[in-house]
């Protein structure tokens, strides 16, 4: 009888364990190169933006009273660093607190929408309607209702961040891959086991998308709230100094808002990579 087996074991043609591991993962040089590019490319983009800004101001394409040069903005910051950093701390606290409140409430409501079709039909039109209202128009009403200070500012942050977090949470929990859901059913997993082991882990990447969308919106909400009801913060600085014609200081405050947004967004991206290491390993990379 003819022997249909291979003359050599199939594993003999496979590379050794370390060789296989190195073939599946980029080498140290590639990782270092990616790290350098990860820092160099954003810095290059910022340098290009500042060069365009400097040329625009230098050639007076926009009047210098409206758009000062980067050097004058830096000087405005260095003339009063303690004051500017103090206002930055106030805005940062408002961003983080408002973002935390909207994250907790948004994820809980997203869970409710995903768990009950009745709740989804009941509240989805209301959420869409609230999200469609331009939030800046609510500023004066919030001041009347809540007074000056942090309450209307935090409410503004909450309103801007809430909807994308709710939407991403509900979407992630209702779009579990069919093969994973079928696997949980085949193992006779309870509802809680399927949720904890399958649905929630599968939804976490989508939830982080909503959080990353909401983080810059939190900074926008804090500044808008400070425009309307702030007694401190970077938005308060912009209104006060722009009102007296000191646009360099106003632009310094705007640059600090941008810097805070970049740092918070980067921290959130890092948290996602640490919390969800399997995402980068199981999805295609560019």
Short mmCIF file of N, CA and C in Angstrom, two decimals, residues 131-238:
data_model
loop_
_atom_site.label_atom_id
_atom_site.label_comp_id
_atom_site.label_asym_id
_atom_site.label_seq_id
_atom_site.Cartn_x
_atom_site.Cartn_y
_atom_site.Cartn_z
N UNK A 131 -27.95 66.87 21.15
CA UNK A 131 -26.66 67.02 20.48
C UNK A 131 -26.73 68.01 19.33
N UNK A 132 -27.91 68.17 18.72
CA UNK A 132 -28.04 69.07 17.58
C UNK A 132 -28.09 70.54 18.00
N UNK A 133 -28.35 70.82 19.25
CA UNK A 133 -28.42 72.21 19.72
C UNK A 133 -27.01 72.79 19.80
N UNK A 134 -26.73 73.93 19.17
CA UNK A 134 -25.41 74.57 19.31
C UNK A 134 -25.16 74.92 20.78
N UNK A 135 -24.13 74.35 21.36
CA UNK A 135 -23.94 74.48 22.80
C UNK A 135 -23.61 75.90 23.23
N UNK A 136 -23.01 76.67 22.34
CA UNK A 136 -22.66 78.04 22.72
C UNK A 136 -23.91 78.87 23.01
N UNK A 137 -25.03 78.50 22.40
CA UNK A 137 -26.26 79.23 22.65
C UNK A 137 -26.81 78.95 24.04
N UNK A 138 -26.38 77.86 24.66
CA UNK A 138 -26.84 77.53 25.99
C UNK A 138 -26.05 78.24 27.08
N UNK A 139 -24.91 78.84 26.71
CA UNK A 139 -24.05 79.47 27.70
C UNK A 139 -24.76 80.48 28.59
N UNK A 140 -25.43 81.50 28.01
CA UNK A 140 -26.13 82.47 28.87
C UNK A 140 -27.20 81.83 29.74
N UNK A 141 -27.91 80.84 29.22
CA UNK A 141 -28.94 80.17 30.01
C UNK A 141 -28.32 79.39 31.18
N UNK A 142 -27.17 78.79 30.95
CA UNK A 142 -26.51 78.07 32.02
C UNK A 142 -26.04 79.01 33.11
N UNK A 143 -25.57 80.20 32.72
CA UNK A 143 -25.16 81.19 33.72
C UNK A 143 -26.35 81.62 34.56
N UNK A 144 -27.48 81.86 33.91
CA UNK A 144 -28.69 82.25 34.65
C UNK A 144 -29.13 81.14 35.60
N UNK A 145 -29.07 79.90 35.12
CA UNK A 145 -29.57 78.78 35.92
C UNK A 145 -28.60 78.36 37.01
N UNK A 146 -27.30 78.39 36.73
CA UNK A 146 -26.31 77.82 37.64
C UNK A 146 -25.38 78.86 38.26
N UNK A 147 -25.41 80.09 37.76
CA UNK A 147 -24.55 81.12 38.30
C UNK A 147 -23.16 81.08 37.70
N UNK A 148 -22.28 81.94 38.20
CA UNK A 148 -20.91 81.99 37.72
C UNK A 148 -20.08 80.88 38.37
N UNK A 149 -18.96 80.59 37.75
CA UNK A 149 -18.05 79.61 38.33
C UNK A 149 -18.03 78.31 37.57
N UNK A 150 -17.71 77.23 38.29
CA UNK A 150 -17.44 75.96 37.64
C UNK A 150 -18.69 75.21 37.18
N UNK A 151 -19.81 75.40 37.83
CA UNK A 151 -20.99 74.60 37.48
C UNK A 151 -21.40 74.75 36.02
N UNK A 152 -21.57 75.98 35.50
CA UNK A 152 -21.93 76.06 34.08
C UNK A 152 -20.81 75.60 33.16
N UNK A 153 -19.55 75.76 33.58
CA UNK A 153 -18.43 75.31 32.74
C UNK A 153 -18.42 73.79 32.65
N UNK A 154 -18.56 73.12 33.78
CA UNK A 154 -18.60 71.66 33.77
C UNK A 154 -19.80 71.14 33.00
N UNK A 155 -20.92 71.84 33.12
CA UNK A 155 -22.10 71.44 32.35
C UNK A 155 -21.84 71.55 30.85
N UNK A 156 -21.16 72.60 30.43
CA UNK A 156 -20.83 72.76 29.01
C UNK A 156 -19.91 71.64 28.53
N UNK A 157 -18.90 71.31 29.34
CA UNK A 157 -18.00 70.21 28.99
C UNK A 157 -18.79 68.90 28.88
N UNK A 158 -19.67 68.67 29.84
CA UNK A 158 -20.48 67.45 29.86
C UNK A 158 -21.34 67.34 28.60
N UNK A 159 -21.99 68.43 28.23
CA UNK A 159 -22.89 68.40 27.07
C UNK A 159 -22.13 68.12 25.77
N UNK A 160 -20.92 68.65 25.65
CA UNK A 160 -20.15 68.43 24.43
C UNK A 160 -19.58 67.02 24.35
N UNK A 161 -19.20 66.44 25.49
CA UNK A 161 -18.54 65.14 25.48
C UNK A 161 -19.51 63.96 25.51
N UNK A 162 -20.70 64.19 26.02
CA UNK A 162 -21.60 63.09 26.37
C UNK A 162 -22.01 62.25 25.17
N UNK A 163 -22.46 62.89 24.09
CA UNK A 163 -23.06 62.15 22.98
C UNK A 163 -22.07 61.20 22.30
N UNK A 164 -20.85 61.60 21.94
CA UNK A 164 -19.96 60.63 21.28
C UNK A 164 -19.62 59.44 22.16
N UNK A 165 -19.57 59.63 23.47
CA UNK A 165 -19.27 58.50 24.36
C UNK A 165 -20.45 57.54 24.40
N UNK A 166 -21.66 58.07 24.51
CA UNK A 166 -22.85 57.22 24.49
C UNK A 166 -22.94 56.45 23.18
N UNK A 167 -22.75 57.14 22.07
CA UNK A 167 -22.89 56.51 20.76
C UNK A 167 -21.85 55.42 20.55
N UNK A 168 -20.60 55.69 20.91
CA UNK A 168 -19.55 54.69 20.70
C UNK A 168 -19.76 53.47 21.60
N UNK A 169 -20.21 53.71 22.84
CA UNK A 169 -20.45 52.58 23.75
C UNK A 169 -21.58 51.71 23.25
N UNK A 170 -22.70 52.32 22.88
CA UNK A 170 -23.84 51.55 22.39
C UNK A 170 -23.49 50.82 21.10
N UNK A 171 -22.77 51.48 20.20
CA UNK A 171 -22.38 50.85 18.94
C UNK A 171 -21.46 49.67 19.17
N UNK A 172 -20.47 49.85 20.04
CA UNK A 172 -19.53 48.77 20.31
C UNK A 172 -20.19 47.54 20.91
N UNK A 173 -21.15 47.77 21.82
CA UNK A 173 -21.80 46.64 22.49
C UNK A 173 -22.84 45.95 21.63
N UNK A 174 -23.31 46.61 20.59
CA UNK A 174 -24.32 45.99 19.72
C UNK A 174 -23.74 45.49 18.40
N UNK A 175 -22.44 45.54 18.25
CA UNK A 175 -21.81 45.05 17.01
C UNK A 175 -20.74 44.01 17.34
N UNK A 176 -21.04 43.15 18.30
CA UNK A 176 -20.12 42.07 18.63
C UNK A 176 -19.95 41.15 17.42
N UNK A 177 -18.72 40.81 17.04
CA UNK A 177 -18.52 39.90 15.91
C UNK A 177 -19.34 38.62 16.06
N UNK A 178 -19.96 38.19 14.97
CA UNK A 178 -20.88 37.05 15.02
C UNK A 178 -20.19 35.77 15.47
N UNK A 179 -18.93 35.58 15.07
CA UNK A 179 -18.26 34.34 15.45
C UNK A 179 -17.99 34.29 16.95
N UNK A 180 -17.68 35.46 17.57
CA UNK A 180 -17.47 35.48 19.01
C UNK A 180 -18.77 35.25 19.76
N UNK A 181 -19.86 35.85 19.30
CA UNK A 181 -21.15 35.64 19.94
C UNK A 181 -21.57 34.17 19.84
N UNK A 182 -21.35 33.57 18.68
CA UNK A 182 -21.70 32.16 18.50
C UNK A 182 -20.85 31.26 19.39
N UNK A 183 -19.57 31.62 19.56
CA UNK A 183 -18.70 30.85 20.45
C UNK A 183 -19.21 30.89 21.88
N UNK A 184 -19.63 32.08 22.35
CA UNK A 184 -20.16 32.19 23.71
C UNK A 184 -21.41 31.34 23.87
N UNK A 185 -22.30 31.34 22.86
CA UNK A 185 -23.51 30.53 22.94
C UNK A 185 -23.19 29.04 22.94
N UNK A 186 -22.21 28.66 22.14
CA UNK A 186 -21.86 27.23 22.07
C UNK A 186 -21.27 26.72 23.37
N UNK A 187 -20.66 27.61 24.16
CA UNK A 187 -20.08 27.22 25.45
C UNK A 187 -21.08 27.37 26.59
N UNK A 188 -22.35 27.68 26.25
CA UNK A 188 -23.41 27.86 27.24
C UNK A 188 -23.05 28.93 28.28
N UNK A 189 -22.44 30.00 27.81
CA UNK A 189 -22.07 31.07 28.72
C UNK A 189 -23.31 31.83 29.18
N UNK A 190 -23.31 32.23 30.45
CA UNK A 190 -24.41 33.04 30.95
C UNK A 190 -24.33 34.44 30.34
N UNK A 191 -25.39 35.26 30.57
CA UNK A 191 -25.38 36.62 30.04
C UNK A 191 -24.19 37.40 30.57
N UNK A 192 -23.93 37.27 31.87
CA UNK A 192 -22.83 38.03 32.47
C UNK A 192 -21.49 37.54 31.95
N UNK A 193 -21.33 36.23 31.81
CA UNK A 193 -20.07 35.69 31.28
C UNK A 193 -19.85 36.14 29.84
N UNK A 194 -20.90 36.11 29.03
CA UNK A 194 -20.76 36.55 27.64
C UNK A 194 -20.44 38.04 27.57
N UNK A 195 -21.06 38.82 28.46
CA UNK A 195 -20.79 40.26 28.47
C UNK A 195 -19.36 40.54 28.89
N UNK A 196 -18.92 39.89 29.97
CA UNK A 196 -17.60 40.19 30.53
C UNK A 196 -16.46 39.64 29.66
N UNK A 197 -16.67 38.47 29.08
CA UNK A 197 -15.60 37.82 28.34
C UNK A 197 -15.60 38.12 26.84
N UNK A 198 -16.78 38.48 26.29
CA UNK A 198 -16.88 38.62 24.84
C UNK A 198 -17.31 40.03 24.44
N UNK A 199 -18.50 40.45 24.88
CA UNK A 199 -19.08 41.69 24.37
C UNK A 199 -18.28 42.92 24.80
N UNK A 200 -17.95 43.00 26.08
CA UNK A 200 -17.22 44.18 26.55
C UNK A 200 -15.82 44.28 25.95
N UNK A 201 -15.00 43.22 25.97
CA UNK A 201 -13.69 43.33 25.32
C UNK A 201 -13.78 43.70 23.83
N UNK A 202 -14.79 43.13 23.13
CA UNK A 202 -14.95 43.47 21.71
C UNK A 202 -15.38 44.92 21.51
N UNK A 203 -16.07 45.50 22.51
CA UNK A 203 -16.56 46.87 22.38
C UNK A 203 -15.54 47.90 22.83
N UNK A 204 -14.52 47.52 23.59
CA UNK A 204 -13.58 48.49 24.15
C UNK A 204 -12.88 49.35 23.09
N UNK A 205 -12.43 48.79 21.96
CA UNK A 205 -11.84 49.68 20.95
C UNK A 205 -12.79 50.76 20.47
N UNK A 206 -14.07 50.42 20.29
CA UNK A 206 -15.05 51.41 19.86
C UNK A 206 -15.31 52.44 20.97
N UNK A 207 -15.32 51.99 22.21
CA UNK A 207 -15.51 52.93 23.33
C UNK A 207 -14.37 53.92 23.39
N UNK A 208 -13.15 53.45 23.17
CA UNK A 208 -12.00 54.36 23.19
C UNK A 208 -12.06 55.35 22.03
N UNK A 209 -12.65 54.96 20.91
CA UNK A 209 -12.85 55.91 19.82
C UNK A 209 -13.70 57.08 20.31
N UNK A 210 -14.80 56.76 21.00
CA UNK A 210 -15.65 57.82 21.52
C UNK A 210 -14.94 58.69 22.54
N UNK A 211 -14.13 58.08 23.39
CA UNK A 211 -13.38 58.85 24.38
C UNK A 211 -12.38 59.77 23.71
N UNK A 212 -11.73 59.28 22.65
CA UNK A 212 -10.76 60.12 21.94
C UNK A 212 -11.43 61.26 21.18
N UNK A 213 -12.63 61.03 20.69
CA UNK A 213 -13.38 62.12 20.07
C UNK A 213 -13.79 63.14 21.12
N UNK A 214 -14.17 62.66 22.31
CA UNK A 214 -14.68 63.55 23.35
C UNK A 214 -13.59 64.37 24.02
N UNK A 215 -12.36 63.89 24.07
CA UNK A 215 -11.32 64.60 24.80
C UNK A 215 -11.06 66.01 24.25
N UNK A 216 -10.85 66.20 22.95
CA UNK A 216 -10.71 67.58 22.46
C UNK A 216 -11.97 68.41 22.67
N UNK A 217 -13.14 67.76 22.59
CA UNK A 217 -14.38 68.48 22.83
C UNK A 217 -14.46 68.98 24.27
N UNK A 218 -13.84 68.25 25.20
CA UNK A 218 -13.83 68.70 26.59
C UNK A 218 -13.06 70.01 26.73
N UNK A 219 -11.95 70.13 26.01
CA UNK A 219 -11.20 71.39 26.04
C UNK A 219 -12.02 72.52 25.42
N UNK A 220 -12.69 72.23 24.32
CA UNK A 220 -13.54 73.24 23.69
C UNK A 220 -14.65 73.67 24.64
N UNK A 221 -15.29 72.71 25.29
CA UNK A 221 -16.36 73.03 26.22
C UNK A 221 -15.88 73.87 27.39
N UNK A 222 -14.70 73.55 27.92
CA UNK A 222 -14.17 74.33 29.04
C UNK A 222 -13.92 75.78 28.63
N UNK A 223 -13.34 75.97 27.45
CA UNK A 223 -13.05 77.34 27.00
C UNK A 223 -14.34 78.11 26.72
N UNK A 224 -15.32 77.45 26.08
CA UNK A 224 -16.60 78.12 25.83
C UNK A 224 -17.27 78.50 27.15
N UNK A 225 -17.22 77.58 28.12
CA UNK A 225 -17.80 77.88 29.42
C UNK A 225 -17.10 79.04 30.11
N UNK A 226 -15.78 79.11 29.96
CA UNK A 226 -15.03 80.22 30.57
C UNK A 226 -15.32 81.54 29.86
N UNK A 227 -15.59 81.47 28.56
CA UNK A 227 -16.02 82.69 27.87
C UNK A 227 -17.28 83.27 28.51
N UNK A 228 -18.19 82.39 28.89
CA UNK A 228 -19.50 82.82 29.35
C UNK A 228 -19.53 83.07 30.86
N UNK A 229 -18.90 82.19 31.62
CA UNK A 229 -19.10 82.24 33.08
C UNK A 229 -17.80 82.12 33.86
N UNK A 230 -16.66 82.18 33.20
CA UNK A 230 -15.41 81.95 33.89
C UNK A 230 -14.92 83.14 34.69
N UNK A 231 -14.34 82.84 35.82
CA UNK A 231 -13.65 83.83 36.63
C UNK A 231 -12.15 83.58 36.63
N UNK A 232 -11.74 82.53 35.95
CA UNK A 232 -10.34 82.18 35.75
C UNK A 232 -10.29 81.18 34.59
N UNK A 233 -9.09 80.73 34.25
CA UNK A 233 -8.95 79.79 33.14
C UNK A 233 -8.49 80.47 31.87
N UNK A 234 -8.09 79.64 30.90
CA UNK A 234 -7.52 80.17 29.66
C UNK A 234 -8.57 80.87 28.81
N UNK A 235 -9.80 80.38 28.81
CA UNK A 235 -10.86 81.09 28.09
C UNK A 235 -11.09 82.48 28.67
N UNK A 236 -11.03 82.59 29.98
CA UNK A 236 -11.15 83.89 30.65
C UNK A 236 -10.01 84.81 30.23
N UNK A 237 -8.80 84.26 30.12
CA UNK A 237 -7.64 85.05 29.69
C UNK A 237 -7.87 85.59 28.28
N UNK A 238 -8.36 84.74 27.39
CA UNK A 238 -8.59 85.16 26.00
C UNK A 238 -9.54 86.34 25.94
#
